[in-house]
Each structure stands twice: as structure tokens, then as C-alpha cells.
Amino acid sequence: MRTIAIGTLIGLAAASIGLAAPADAAQHPHLDRLVKLKDIRAHQQDLQTIATYNGGTRAAGEPGSEVSTQYIVKQLTKAGYKPTVQDFTFDYYKQKTPAVFERPGGPVYTYGTDFDTLDYSGSGDVTAVATAIDPDGAGVGSGCEASDFAGFTKGGIALVKRGGCTFADKAGAAQTAGAAAIAIYNDGTTPDRTGPVAGTASQPFQIPVIGPSHQLGTDLVKAAASGSLTLHIKTSTINERRTTHNVIADTKRGRADNVVVMGAHLDSVTTGPGINDNGSGTATILTIAQHIDELGGDLKNKVRFAFWGAEEEGLLGSTYYVTHLSAAQKATIALNLNFDMLGSPNGRRGVYDGDDSQGAGTNPPAGSGAIEKVFLDYYGGRGLQTSQSEFDGRSDYGPFIDNGIPAGGLDSGAEKLKTTEEAEIYGGEAGKAYDGCYHQACDTFANNNNTILDQLADGAANAVQVFAKSTLPVNGASVAARKALVAPAVKRAPAGVDVR
Ligand code: DTR
Ligand code: ZN
Ligand code: ZN
């Protein structure tokens, strides 16, 4: 996969801490050369086929997720692993049919343009008087406090403006006040807050939760102020507990008390097959798993491959895994490497900012900067520029860093826009999303950038080879001296999803 002259790499190894893969390729194979783009693409093709024949999605709780899990188990078993399937339950949500929203006698509002349904909305068919709840957002924000609902007539519809607290806070307060439905309209404070509110209520609700646009919401508040306003809201959704899985497999070789966890989420969103997000990371670590034994005696530390479930619902699989480790088990984990979205069509070579030089607000565990440096040194040695990926914990390394375990990883970008400087470095189009099909039905096998995927897979392979040999700069490699670090896990919102 690499086209670089070997001399450059030797120079790099000598210049750094001696952790780079050794130069004698015959005795010491290079994992980045064993991991081939065509093998990664073949796994992505298989995941696409699984999605295509299972309703176009591999989301947690859907058949496509079950078959994807079986696929990983089969592939790992064939490669000599004994994978473990770790089950956990989660709040499954699905809208069965698009919601209806109208003023009896007209007008009928358009789903997707005038309003949306928030995730975890309950089902219901409600025709009732609508009341504007603190439309000026006095105090914390409209509908954020129980007192906002003083005098609210039970069975009515609560008309609430976005802002000040989460959608869950507003829906919860409305439900507690006896509302039969809640409409959370957009606040128009920024250009991306004018359309319908398409976020998540984060947890299941009994009542319908819909999100009108700013225009429609303000019109309705006016109508309610000038007389009695009756509205009809109908939603049809599924909210139930379902089971999904993590798949976990360890190399036979290596120390069991200093384990390198290499993870990628296996699930997609409900709206698409998820072949970049995250078939790319899945296929990459699977291919690495299928070749890593060729490193032989260089595998000093065990490598644990983790295929996480339900990342898209809020890092649920990785959180379940980390929070169900005993303190002693946790202490055996040296570090976590995470790979989520490696083939974004308009992508970039993003390295997690483990030393937090960008100041994303999280406090990276010591050692995360050393992981970043391994990636930077690798690409530097190949003369390839990289970009800093915010170390914000919004993928499956989040639960690891929340528990004091150093982490790092790569990603090629999601819904954010490519900058002019990045377009100069990587090509592609400035001002356009890294992945224009992010979380959409078009995130198919075709939604890919071969060059970026190839290079990020190389960086992933190199990093795991380096840390399989030694984690010295990350954790001192002295497991006996390391105390179990226990910190409360933080529930994070799914990346790129509005929760407030
Ligand atoms: N968690 C990803 C998308 C995402 C957004 N920001 C980052 C940063 C690093 C990795 C991934 C991401 C998703 O699955 O949607
Ligand atoms: Zn992802
Ligand atoms: Zn995603």
C-alpha cells in the first residue's frame, strides 16, 4: 500500500523514539503493507450487500445489524480468533409513517418542510387546544421549567420554542404537566435554526414530539395569542427495548495485562447502509485483524479488536463495554485506538488531537498526546500532511477517555465543511461537507475516497503495530504501577445530532 522509499522510513525511526516498525521487512513485516485497500473494499462490499438485502440499513436493532454481527464473527473465526459477542439492550426507536400536523379545517403542514418528528417521540392522535409556553423564553428558556406550565390545561398541546435546555427537558416538562403532545419550534437564532427541528428527544416519550420550523412556530404562537388555536398532531412510532451487540476478539499472542484496544463501530444509522460511517473503520480493523498474526514475535502486547454496537444511538456499545469492566480489567487496557469514517469522499487525513492543542474542552488522559504523535510521525515520514480532529469524545473513544484510558484515532471528516487550506492539501471542494452523504441513504459502497481510505488504513495499521510492540510512551508500560482509574461515565449525544 505504501509507495514511499524505505530510506525515508528508516530516517524517521531513528529520529523518533525507536518505536517505528523495524526496517528489516523480511524478519519484521510491516502491517501497513500487509493491509490492502482491495481487501478493505471487499469487506465494505459485503456490508453493502448485507444492507441492500435488509431494508437498506445496518442500524442497531435492525436485521442488517444482526447479519453484520454474524459476518464479523464468521470473518474473525475464519482468521483463527475466538470472538465474544457481548449483548446489551437499548432504547430502539423508529417512526413507522411520517407524522401529520394540521389545523383542522386547514392548512395541512408539510412533513420535512414545515415540521419533523423528533427521535423518541411517542405515538398519538391528538386534536386539542394549543398553548404557547413562555414564548419569550423568560428564565432558562421556553418550556424548560415546570413553572412555565403553571395553569396549563391537561390534555392540551404545548407550543414551545427551542433553546435554553434540551429537547428532552422540554418534552419531559410538558409530559409532566399533562400535555397530550408537544411542538418544539425552531428559534431562528442562526441560519441553521430556521427549518424544522429534526433532533432527538434522547429518551422515549409517551406523547408526540414534533418540531415545526421557525416560521410556522411563530405563526402558530401569534394565532394562539389572538384567539383559541386548535391543532391536530398524529405520530406513529416504535419505542421499545431491543438487544444489540459488541463483537470482541483478542490476538492469541501478547501480554494480557497491557492490551491495545482497536475499535470501530459496526452499526449504521437507520436512514442508510453506513458504508463510510462506519463500514470503512469496520473493514479496516477487520482486515488488520486478519493480518496481524503475521507480525509474529513483534506482538508483545495483546491487541483486542472491538466492533461496537449502537454507536449512533450515543456510543452505547463502547459505553456498555467500558462501564462493565472491573477495576482490575480496566487496568489491563493500555490504550484505545478508534476508527470512525476513514473514506469520506471529500475527506482529509484527520488525526485525533490527543494533546488537545486545539482546546476542544475535553481533558485528554495522559498518553493521548503520545498516540497522536505516533500517527503524526508516520504521516510526516511519508511526507503526507494531516489535520487536527477535535478530541471531543464524540465517537467510541469517548467512554475510554471518560474512564482515564488514553486514546487516539483517525477520521476523514463527517458533516463539517472542508476549508480552503484543506482543499489545497487534499484536493476536493472547499465549502462542501467532507461526507455529503453523512447519515444518509447515499452512504453506499460508492461513497468513498480510495486514496484517503488507503492512507488512513496504513496509519491505523502502523499505529497498532507500534503499540503492539511497546506502549512505553503512552503508559510507561508498567502495568503493576498503574492504578485503576475510575471516573463516572458521561452520557454523550450522538455526533452531528441536535439534542437542544
Ligand atoms: N461519531 C461519528 C461522526 C463524528 C463526528 N465527529 C467525529 C470525530 C471523530 C470521529 C467521528 C466523528 C458518527 O458515527 O456519526
Ligand atoms: Zn460513525
Ligand atoms: Zn454516524
mmCIF file of C-alpha atoms in Angstrom, residues 55-182:
data_model
loop_
_atom_site.group_PDB
_atom_site.id
_atom_site.type_symbol
_atom_site.label_atom_id
_atom_site.label_comp_id
_atom_site.label_asym_id
_atom_site.label_seq_id
_atom_site.Cartn_x
_atom_site.Cartn_y
_atom_site.Cartn_z
ATOM 1 C CA GLY A 55 -34.005 -2.817 4.150
ATOM 2 C CA GLY A 56 -31.044 -0.570 3.346
ATOM 3 C CA THR A 57 -29.763 -0.192 6.910
ATOM 4 C CA ARG A 58 -27.454 -1.865 9.417
ATOM 5 C CA ALA A 59 -28.736 0.157 12.388
ATOM 6 C CA ALA A 60 -28.823 -1.333 15.894
ATOM 7 C CA GLY A 61 -31.959 -3.382 16.429
ATOM 8 C CA GLU A 62 -32.485 -3.950 12.684
ATOM 9 C CA PRO A 63 -31.890 -7.240 10.813
ATOM 10 C CA GLY A 64 -28.963 -5.663 8.940
ATOM 11 C CA SER A 65 -27.199 -5.176 12.270
ATOM 12 C CA GLU A 66 -27.721 -8.820 13.258
ATOM 13 C CA VAL A 67 -26.359 -10.072 9.926
ATOM 14 C CA SER A 68 -23.419 -7.643 10.144
ATOM 15 C CA THR A 69 -22.622 -9.079 13.584
ATOM 16 C CA GLN A 70 -22.722 -12.627 12.195
ATOM 17 C CA TYR A 71 -20.442 -11.537 9.357
ATOM 18 C CA ILE A 72 -17.798 -10.174 11.743
ATOM 19 C CA VAL A 73 -17.962 -13.309 13.903
ATOM 20 C CA LYS A 74 -17.567 -15.511 10.827
ATOM 21 C CA GLN A 75 -14.639 -13.499 9.438
ATOM 22 C CA LEU A 76 -12.810 -13.430 12.773
ATOM 23 C CA THR A 77 -13.376 -17.119 13.378
ATOM 24 C CA LYS A 78 -12.022 -17.942 9.925
ATOM 25 C CA ALA A 79 -8.891 -15.941 10.811
ATOM 26 C CA GLY A 80 -8.326 -18.033 13.946
ATOM 27 C CA TYR A 81 -9.936 -15.842 16.611
ATOM 28 C CA LYS A 82 -12.482 -16.867 19.235
ATOM 29 C CA PRO A 83 -14.733 -13.809 19.162
ATOM 30 C CA THR A 84 -17.068 -12.920 22.030
ATOM 31 C CA VAL A 85 -20.475 -11.428 21.319
ATOM 32 C CA GLN A 86 -21.436 -9.075 24.150
ATOM 33 C CA ASP A 87 -25.178 -8.393 24.275
ATOM 34 C CA PHE A 88 -26.767 -5.256 25.702
ATOM 35 C CA THR A 89 -30.189 -3.650 25.498
ATOM 36 C CA PHE A 90 -31.023 -0.145 24.341
ATOM 37 C CA ASP A 91 -33.993 2.094 23.534
ATOM 38 C CA TYR A 92 -34.894 1.287 19.947
ATOM 39 C CA TYR A 93 -36.844 3.995 18.125
ATOM 40 C CA LYS A 94 -38.411 4.143 14.711
ATOM 41 C CA GLN A 95 -41.048 6.271 13.013
ATOM 42 C CA LYS A 96 -43.493 3.961 11.193
ATOM 43 C CA THR A 97 -45.148 6.593 8.977
ATOM 44 C CA PRO A 98 -44.455 10.334 8.555
ATOM 45 C CA ALA A 99 -46.308 12.395 11.163
ATOM 46 C CA VAL A 100 -49.407 14.505 10.365
ATOM 47 C CA PHE A 101 -49.689 18.107 11.530
ATOM 48 C CA GLU A 102 -52.586 20.384 10.598
ATOM 49 C CA ARG A 103 -55.067 22.973 11.705
ATOM 50 C CA PRO A 104 -58.461 21.262 11.473
ATOM 51 C CA GLY A 105 -60.232 22.906 8.528
ATOM 52 C CA GLY A 106 -56.797 23.785 7.080
ATOM 53 C CA PRO A 107 -53.963 24.335 6.462
ATOM 54 C CA VAL A 108 -52.182 20.953 6.371
ATOM 55 C CA TYR A 109 -48.467 21.319 7.099
ATOM 56 C CA THR A 110 -45.807 19.522 5.061
ATOM 57 C CA TYR A 111 -43.657 16.886 6.762
ATOM 58 C CA GLY A 112 -39.960 17.570 6.288
ATOM 59 C CA THR A 113 -40.502 21.201 5.246
ATOM 60 C CA ASP A 114 -42.830 22.709 7.847
ATOM 61 C CA PHE A 115 -42.087 20.223 10.608
ATOM 62 C CA ASP A 116 -40.296 16.999 11.538
ATOM 63 C CA THR A 117 -40.703 14.330 14.199
ATOM 64 C CA LEU A 118 -38.070 14.227 16.920
ATOM 65 C CA ASP A 119 -36.444 10.875 17.635
ATOM 66 C CA TYR A 120 -38.026 9.055 20.607
ATOM 67 C CA SER A 121 -41.374 10.767 20.025
ATOM 68 C CA GLY A 122 -44.293 8.767 21.354
ATOM 69 C CA SER A 123 -47.294 7.723 19.240
ATOM 70 C CA GLY A 124 -50.580 9.581 19.398
ATOM 71 C CA ASP A 125 -53.501 11.117 17.561
ATOM 72 C CA VAL A 126 -54.329 14.375 19.301
ATOM 73 C CA THR A 127 -56.742 17.174 18.408
ATOM 74 C CA ALA A 128 -56.603 19.824 21.143
ATOM 75 C CA VAL A 129 -56.139 23.453 22.023
ATOM 76 C CA ALA A 130 -52.529 24.628 21.686
ATOM 77 C CA THR A 131 -50.974 26.965 24.252
ATOM 78 C CA ALA A 132 -47.760 28.950 23.754
ATOM 79 C CA ILE A 133 -45.487 28.242 26.723
ATOM 80 C CA ASP A 134 -43.313 31.194 27.758
ATOM 81 C CA PRO A 135 -42.644 32.157 24.108
ATOM 82 C CA ASP A 136 -40.223 34.885 25.178
ATOM 83 C CA GLY A 137 -38.102 32.296 26.941
ATOM 84 C CA ALA A 138 -38.041 34.158 30.261
ATOM 85 C CA GLY A 139 -35.760 32.460 32.782
ATOM 86 C CA VAL A 140 -33.948 29.366 31.489
ATOM 87 C CA GLY A 141 -35.870 29.081 28.212
ATOM 88 C CA SER A 142 -39.312 28.333 26.786
ATOM 89 C CA GLY A 143 -40.728 25.207 28.444
ATOM 90 C CA CYS A 144 -37.539 24.483 30.393
ATOM 91 C CA GLU A 145 -39.064 24.875 33.856
ATOM 92 C CA ALA A 146 -42.117 23.303 35.468
ATOM 93 C CA SER A 147 -43.279 26.838 36.357
ATOM 94 C CA ASP A 148 -43.570 27.635 32.621
ATOM 95 C CA PHE A 149 -46.525 25.239 32.587
ATOM 96 C CA ALA A 150 -48.416 26.846 35.523
ATOM 97 C CA GLY A 151 -52.094 26.948 34.562
ATOM 98 C CA PHE A 152 -51.611 24.616 31.575
ATOM 99 C CA THR A 153 -54.802 22.639 30.862
ATOM 100 C CA LYS A 154 -54.174 18.887 30.877
ATOM 101 C CA GLY A 155 -54.763 17.236 27.510
ATOM 102 C CA GLY A 156 -53.688 20.337 25.591
ATOM 103 C CA ILE A 157 -50.840 20.786 23.094
ATOM 104 C CA ALA A 158 -47.752 22.632 24.347
ATOM 105 C CA LEU A 159 -46.210 25.044 21.844
ATOM 106 C CA VAL A 160 -42.604 25.570 22.957
ATOM 107 C CA LYS A 161 -39.684 27.461 21.439
ATOM 108 C CA ARG A 162 -36.281 25.809 21.029
ATOM 109 C CA GLY A 163 -33.424 26.940 23.272
ATOM 110 C CA GLY A 164 -32.191 27.186 26.833
ATOM 111 C CA CYS A 165 -32.358 23.435 27.619
ATOM 112 C CA THR A 166 -32.509 20.089 25.846
ATOM 113 C CA PHE A 167 -35.453 18.782 23.835
ATOM 114 C CA ALA A 168 -35.674 16.056 26.493
ATOM 115 C CA ASP A 169 -36.058 18.704 29.224
ATOM 116 C CA LYS A 170 -38.890 20.397 27.318
ATOM 117 C CA ALA A 171 -40.704 17.182 26.391
ATOM 118 C CA GLY A 172 -40.321 15.928 29.953
ATOM 119 C CA ALA A 173 -41.733 19.127 31.473
ATOM 120 C CA ALA A 174 -44.669 19.093 29.011
ATOM 121 C CA GLN A 175 -45.414 15.424 29.667
ATOM 122 C CA THR A 176 -45.304 16.015 33.432
ATOM 123 C CA ALA A 177 -47.660 18.986 33.056
ATOM 124 C CA GLY A 178 -50.172 16.694 31.327
ATOM 125 C CA ALA A 179 -49.665 17.840 27.729
ATOM 126 C CA ALA A 180 -51.055 15.425 25.127
ATOM 127 C CA ALA A 181 -48.379 16.492 22.628
ATOM 128 C CA ILE A 182 -45.532 18.986 22.308
#
